[in-house]
Amino acid sequence: MAQTRTYVVLLGVPGAGKGTQAQLLQQATGLPQISTGDLFRYNLKHQTELGRLAKRYMDAGNLVPDQVTIQMVADRLEQPDCTRGALLDGFPRNLLQAAALERLVAPYGGVASAPLIQVEDEETIRRITGRRTCRLCGAVYHLTFNPPRSPARCDNDGGELYQRDDDHEETVRNRLFVYYKQTAPLIGYYFAKGLLHEIDGARSIEEVQQELLALVKQP
Ligand code: ADP
Ligand code: ADP
């Protein structure tokens, strides 16, 4: 078997705080954040074929087809920054993707842990509708809960903060529906493997981060 790597699968409803936590964990551990949503948005911005294909699914709040999503992640995991592992944010999102990930990481010791960030639906809608994202680096803010230092500008690079097209209430409700139907079964899947860790996501960003960091740093 090749050398063991640390692959962490962040689970939780849209808006639970996966991206926020993955960005902080990346800074703290050096493991790269792999956000499938960010990868699709990058393709959208650069008007690639993949971006054009993904757009109609994302606009409706539905999942992009598995085949293209899995291939995109497989390519990303082969990049040189992933030789110690990766923080998977937004992937897998259904059982078929989970099985594909398992095959991809099996040579490196498999998935190390699957933390589930738990938040009530009302709170998640508050979080998503107030979310603002940097156009340049993808950093995530919240108008009330995690505001930038100067209004509408990213703290890191001064990039413009915008509201994602799919962060309006109508699409958010469909994304929650899709989550419960397709993604929630992953909770049982990772529980059965002894990899699930339930984390109370209703606390502050810092408190959630401390708990996650302790988990990821476990030998
Ligand atoms: P996800 O990646 O799970 O969709 P995000 O990390 O983008 O979630 O977070 C959704 C929104 O909630 C963002 O605006 C973020 O700033 C905010 N947020 C994240 N974690 C917390 C928290 N613990 N308390 C309050 N707001 C939070
Ligand atoms: P959030 O964390 O708020 O749910 P993401 O940025 O993770 O948002 O995802 C945005 C959209 O990108 C999803 O609604 C879906 O259309 C698409 N997407 C992201 N990850 C996947 C995935 N693993 N499989 C299929 N579609 C995905």
JSON list of N, CA and C in Angstrom, two decimals, residues 59-61 121-122 124-126 128-130 163-177:
[
{"chain": "A", "resi": 59, "resn": "ASP", "atom": "N", "xyz": [-27.92, 26.59, -10.98]},
{"chain": "A", "resi": 59, "resn": "ASP", "atom": "CA", "xyz": [-28.95, 27.63, -10.91]},
{"chain": "A", "resi": 59, "resn": "ASP", "atom": "C", "xyz": [-30.24, 27.08, -10.30]},
{"chain": "A", "resi": 60, "resn": "ALA", "atom": "N", "xyz": [-30.52, 25.81, -10.58]},
{"chain": "A", "resi": 60, "resn": "ALA", "atom": "CA", "xyz": [-31.75, 25.22, -10.06]},
{"chain": "A", "resi": 60, "resn": "ALA", "atom": "C", "xyz": [-31.55, 24.63, -8.66]},
{"chain": "A", "resi": 61, "resn": "GLY", "atom": "N", "xyz": [-30.29, 24.56, -8.22]},
{"chain": "A", "resi": 61, "resn": "GLY", "atom": "CA", "xyz": [-30.02, 23.96, -6.91]},
{"chain": "A", "resi": 61, "resn": "GLY", "atom": "C", "xyz": [-29.98, 22.45, -6.95]},
{"chain": "A", "resi": 121, "resn": "ASP", "atom": "N", "xyz": [-32.37, 23.96, 10.22]},
{"chain": "A", "resi": 121, "resn": "ASP", "atom": "CA", "xyz": [-32.70, 24.54, 8.90]},
{"chain": "A", "resi": 121, "resn": "ASP", "atom": "C", "xyz": [-32.87, 26.06, 8.94]},
{"chain": "A", "resi": 122, "resn": "GLU", "atom": "N", "xyz": [-33.55, 26.58, 9.98]},
{"chain": "A", "resi": 122, "resn": "GLU", "atom": "CA", "xyz": [-33.78, 28.05, 10.04]},
{"chain": "A", "resi": 122, "resn": "GLU", "atom": "C", "xyz": [-32.44, 28.79, 10.10]},
{"chain": "A", "resi": 124, "resn": "THR", "atom": "N", "xyz": [-29.56, 27.68, 9.03]},
{"chain": "A", "resi": 124, "resn": "THR", "atom": "CA", "xyz": [-28.82, 27.51, 7.78]},
{"chain": "A", "resi": 124, "resn": "THR", "atom": "C", "xyz": [-29.34, 28.50, 6.73]},
{"chain": "A", "resi": 125, "resn": "ILE", "atom": "N", "xyz": [-30.66, 28.75, 6.72]},
{"chain": "A", "resi": 125, "resn": "ILE", "atom": "CA", "xyz": [-31.21, 29.72, 5.77]},
{"chain": "A", "resi": 125, "resn": "ILE", "atom": "C", "xyz": [-30.72, 31.13, 6.11]},
{"chain": "A", "resi": 126, "resn": "ARG", "atom": "N", "xyz": [-30.67, 31.45, 7.42]},
{"chain": "A", "resi": 126, "resn": "ARG", "atom": "CA", "xyz": [-30.12, 32.76, 7.83]},
{"chain": "A", "resi": 126, "resn": "ARG", "atom": "C", "xyz": [-28.67, 32.87, 7.37]},
{"chain": "A", "resi": 128, "resn": "ILE", "atom": "N", "xyz": [-27.13, 31.24, 4.87]},
{"chain": "A", "resi": 128, "resn": "ILE", "atom": "CA", "xyz": [-26.94, 31.31, 3.41]},
{"chain": "A", "resi": 128, "resn": "ILE", "atom": "C", "xyz": [-27.40, 32.63, 2.84]},
{"chain": "A", "resi": 129, "resn": "THR", "atom": "N", "xyz": [-28.54, 33.16, 3.33]},
{"chain": "A", "resi": 129, "resn": "THR", "atom": "CA", "xyz": [-29.05, 34.38, 2.72]},
{"chain": "A", "resi": 129, "resn": "THR", "atom": "C", "xyz": [-28.16, 35.58, 3.07]},
{"chain": "A", "resi": 130, "resn": "GLY", "atom": "N", "xyz": [-27.38, 35.49, 4.16]},
{"chain": "A", "resi": 130, "resn": "GLY", "atom": "CA", "xyz": [-26.46, 36.59, 4.51]},
{"chain": "A", "resi": 130, "resn": "GLY", "atom": "C", "xyz": [-25.05, 36.34, 4.02]},
{"chain": "A", "resi": 163, "resn": "GLN", "atom": "N", "xyz": [-23.23, 38.21, -3.77]},
{"chain": "A", "resi": 163, "resn": "GLN", "atom": "CA", "xyz": [-24.15, 37.16, -3.32]},
{"chain": "A", "resi": 163, "resn": "GLN", "atom": "C", "xyz": [-24.28, 36.14, -4.45]},
{"chain": "A", "resi": 164, "resn": "ARG", "atom": "N", "xyz": [-23.99, 34.88, -4.14]},
{"chain": "A", "resi": 164, "resn": "ARG", "atom": "CA", "xyz": [-24.09, 33.84, -5.16]},
{"chain": "A", "resi": 164, "resn": "ARG", "atom": "C", "xyz": [-25.50, 33.78, -5.72]},
{"chain": "A", "resi": 165, "resn": "ASP", "atom": "N", "xyz": [-25.61, 33.50, -7.04]},
{"chain": "A", "resi": 165, "resn": "ASP", "atom": "CA", "xyz": [-26.93, 33.41, -7.69]},
{"chain": "A", "resi": 165, "resn": "ASP", "atom": "C", "xyz": [-27.81, 32.38, -7.00]},
{"chain": "A", "resi": 166, "resn": "ASP", "atom": "N", "xyz": [-27.19, 31.30, -6.52]},
{"chain": "A", "resi": 166, "resn": "ASP", "atom": "CA", "xyz": [-28.00, 30.22, -5.92]},
{"chain": "A", "resi": 166, "resn": "ASP", "atom": "C", "xyz": [-28.23, 30.43, -4.43]},
{"chain": "A", "resi": 167, "resn": "ASP", "atom": "N", "xyz": [-27.85, 31.60, -3.89]},
{"chain": "A", "resi": 167, "resn": "ASP", "atom": "CA", "xyz": [-28.06, 31.86, -2.46]},
{"chain": "A", "resi": 167, "resn": "ASP", "atom": "C", "xyz": [-29.33, 32.65, -2.19]},
{"chain": "A", "resi": 168, "resn": "HIS", "atom": "N", "xyz": [-30.31, 32.62, -3.11]},
{"chain": "A", "resi": 168, "resn": "HIS", "atom": "CA", "xyz": [-31.59, 33.26, -2.86]},
{"chain": "A", "resi": 168, "resn": "HIS", "atom": "C", "xyz": [-32.57, 32.21, -2.34]},
{"chain": "A", "resi": 169, "resn": "GLU", "atom": "N", "xyz": [-33.54, 32.66, -1.54]},
{"chain": "A", "resi": 169, "resn": "GLU", "atom": "CA", "xyz": [-34.31, 31.72, -0.72]},
{"chain": "A", "resi": 169, "resn": "GLU", "atom": "C", "xyz": [-34.94, 30.56, -1.49]},
{"chain": "A", "resi": 170, "resn": "GLU", "atom": "N", "xyz": [-35.49, 30.86, -2.68]},
{"chain": "A", "resi": 170, "resn": "GLU", "atom": "CA", "xyz": [-36.17, 29.81, -3.46]},
{"chain": "A", "resi": 170, "resn": "GLU", "atom": "C", "xyz": [-35.20, 28.65, -3.79]},
{"chain": "A", "resi": 171, "resn": "THR", "atom": "N", "xyz": [-34.03, 28.99, -4.31]},
{"chain": "A", "resi": 171, "resn": "THR", "atom": "CA", "xyz": [-33.05, 27.95, -4.66]},
{"chain": "A", "resi": 171, "resn": "THR", "atom": "C", "xyz": [-32.53, 27.25, -3.42]},
{"chain": "A", "resi": 172, "resn": "VAL", "atom": "N", "xyz": [-32.39, 28.03, -2.34]},
{"chain": "A", "resi": 172, "resn": "VAL", "atom": "CA", "xyz": [-31.88, 27.44, -1.10]},
{"chain": "A", "resi": 172, "resn": "VAL", "atom": "C", "xyz": [-32.81, 26.33, -0.62]},
{"chain": "A", "resi": 173, "resn": "ARG", "atom": "N", "xyz": [-34.12, 26.56, -0.73]},
{"chain": "A", "resi": 173, "resn": "ARG", "atom": "CA", "xyz": [-35.08, 25.54, -0.28]},
{"chain": "A", "resi": 173, "resn": "ARG", "atom": "C", "xyz": [-34.92, 24.26, -1.10]},
{"chain": "A", "resi": 174, "resn": "ASN", "atom": "N", "xyz": [-34.72, 24.41, -2.40]},
{"chain": "A", "resi": 174, "resn": "ASN", "atom": "CA", "xyz": [-34.52, 23.20, -3.23]},
{"chain": "A", "resi": 174, "resn": "ASN", "atom": "C", "xyz": [-33.21, 22.52, -2.86]},
{"chain": "A", "resi": 175, "resn": "ARG", "atom": "N", "xyz": [-32.17, 23.30, -2.56]},
{"chain": "A", "resi": 175, "resn": "ARG", "atom": "CA", "xyz": [-30.89, 22.69, -2.19]},
{"chain": "A", "resi": 175, "resn": "ARG", "atom": "C", "xyz": [-31.02, 21.90, -0.89]},
{"chain": "A", "resi": 176, "resn": "LEU", "atom": "N", "xyz": [-31.84, 22.42, 0.03]},
{"chain": "A", "resi": 176, "resn": "LEU", "atom": "CA", "xyz": [-32.06, 21.68, 1.28]},
{"chain": "A", "resi": 176, "resn": "LEU", "atom": "C", "xyz": [-32.81, 20.38, 0.99]},
{"chain": "A", "resi": 177, "resn": "PHE", "atom": "N", "xyz": [-33.80, 20.46, 0.10]},
{"chain": "A", "resi": 177, "resn": "PHE", "atom": "CA", "xyz": [-34.57, 19.27, -0.29]},
{"chain": "A", "resi": 177, "resn": "PHE", "atom": "C", "xyz": [-33.62, 18.22, -0.90]}
]
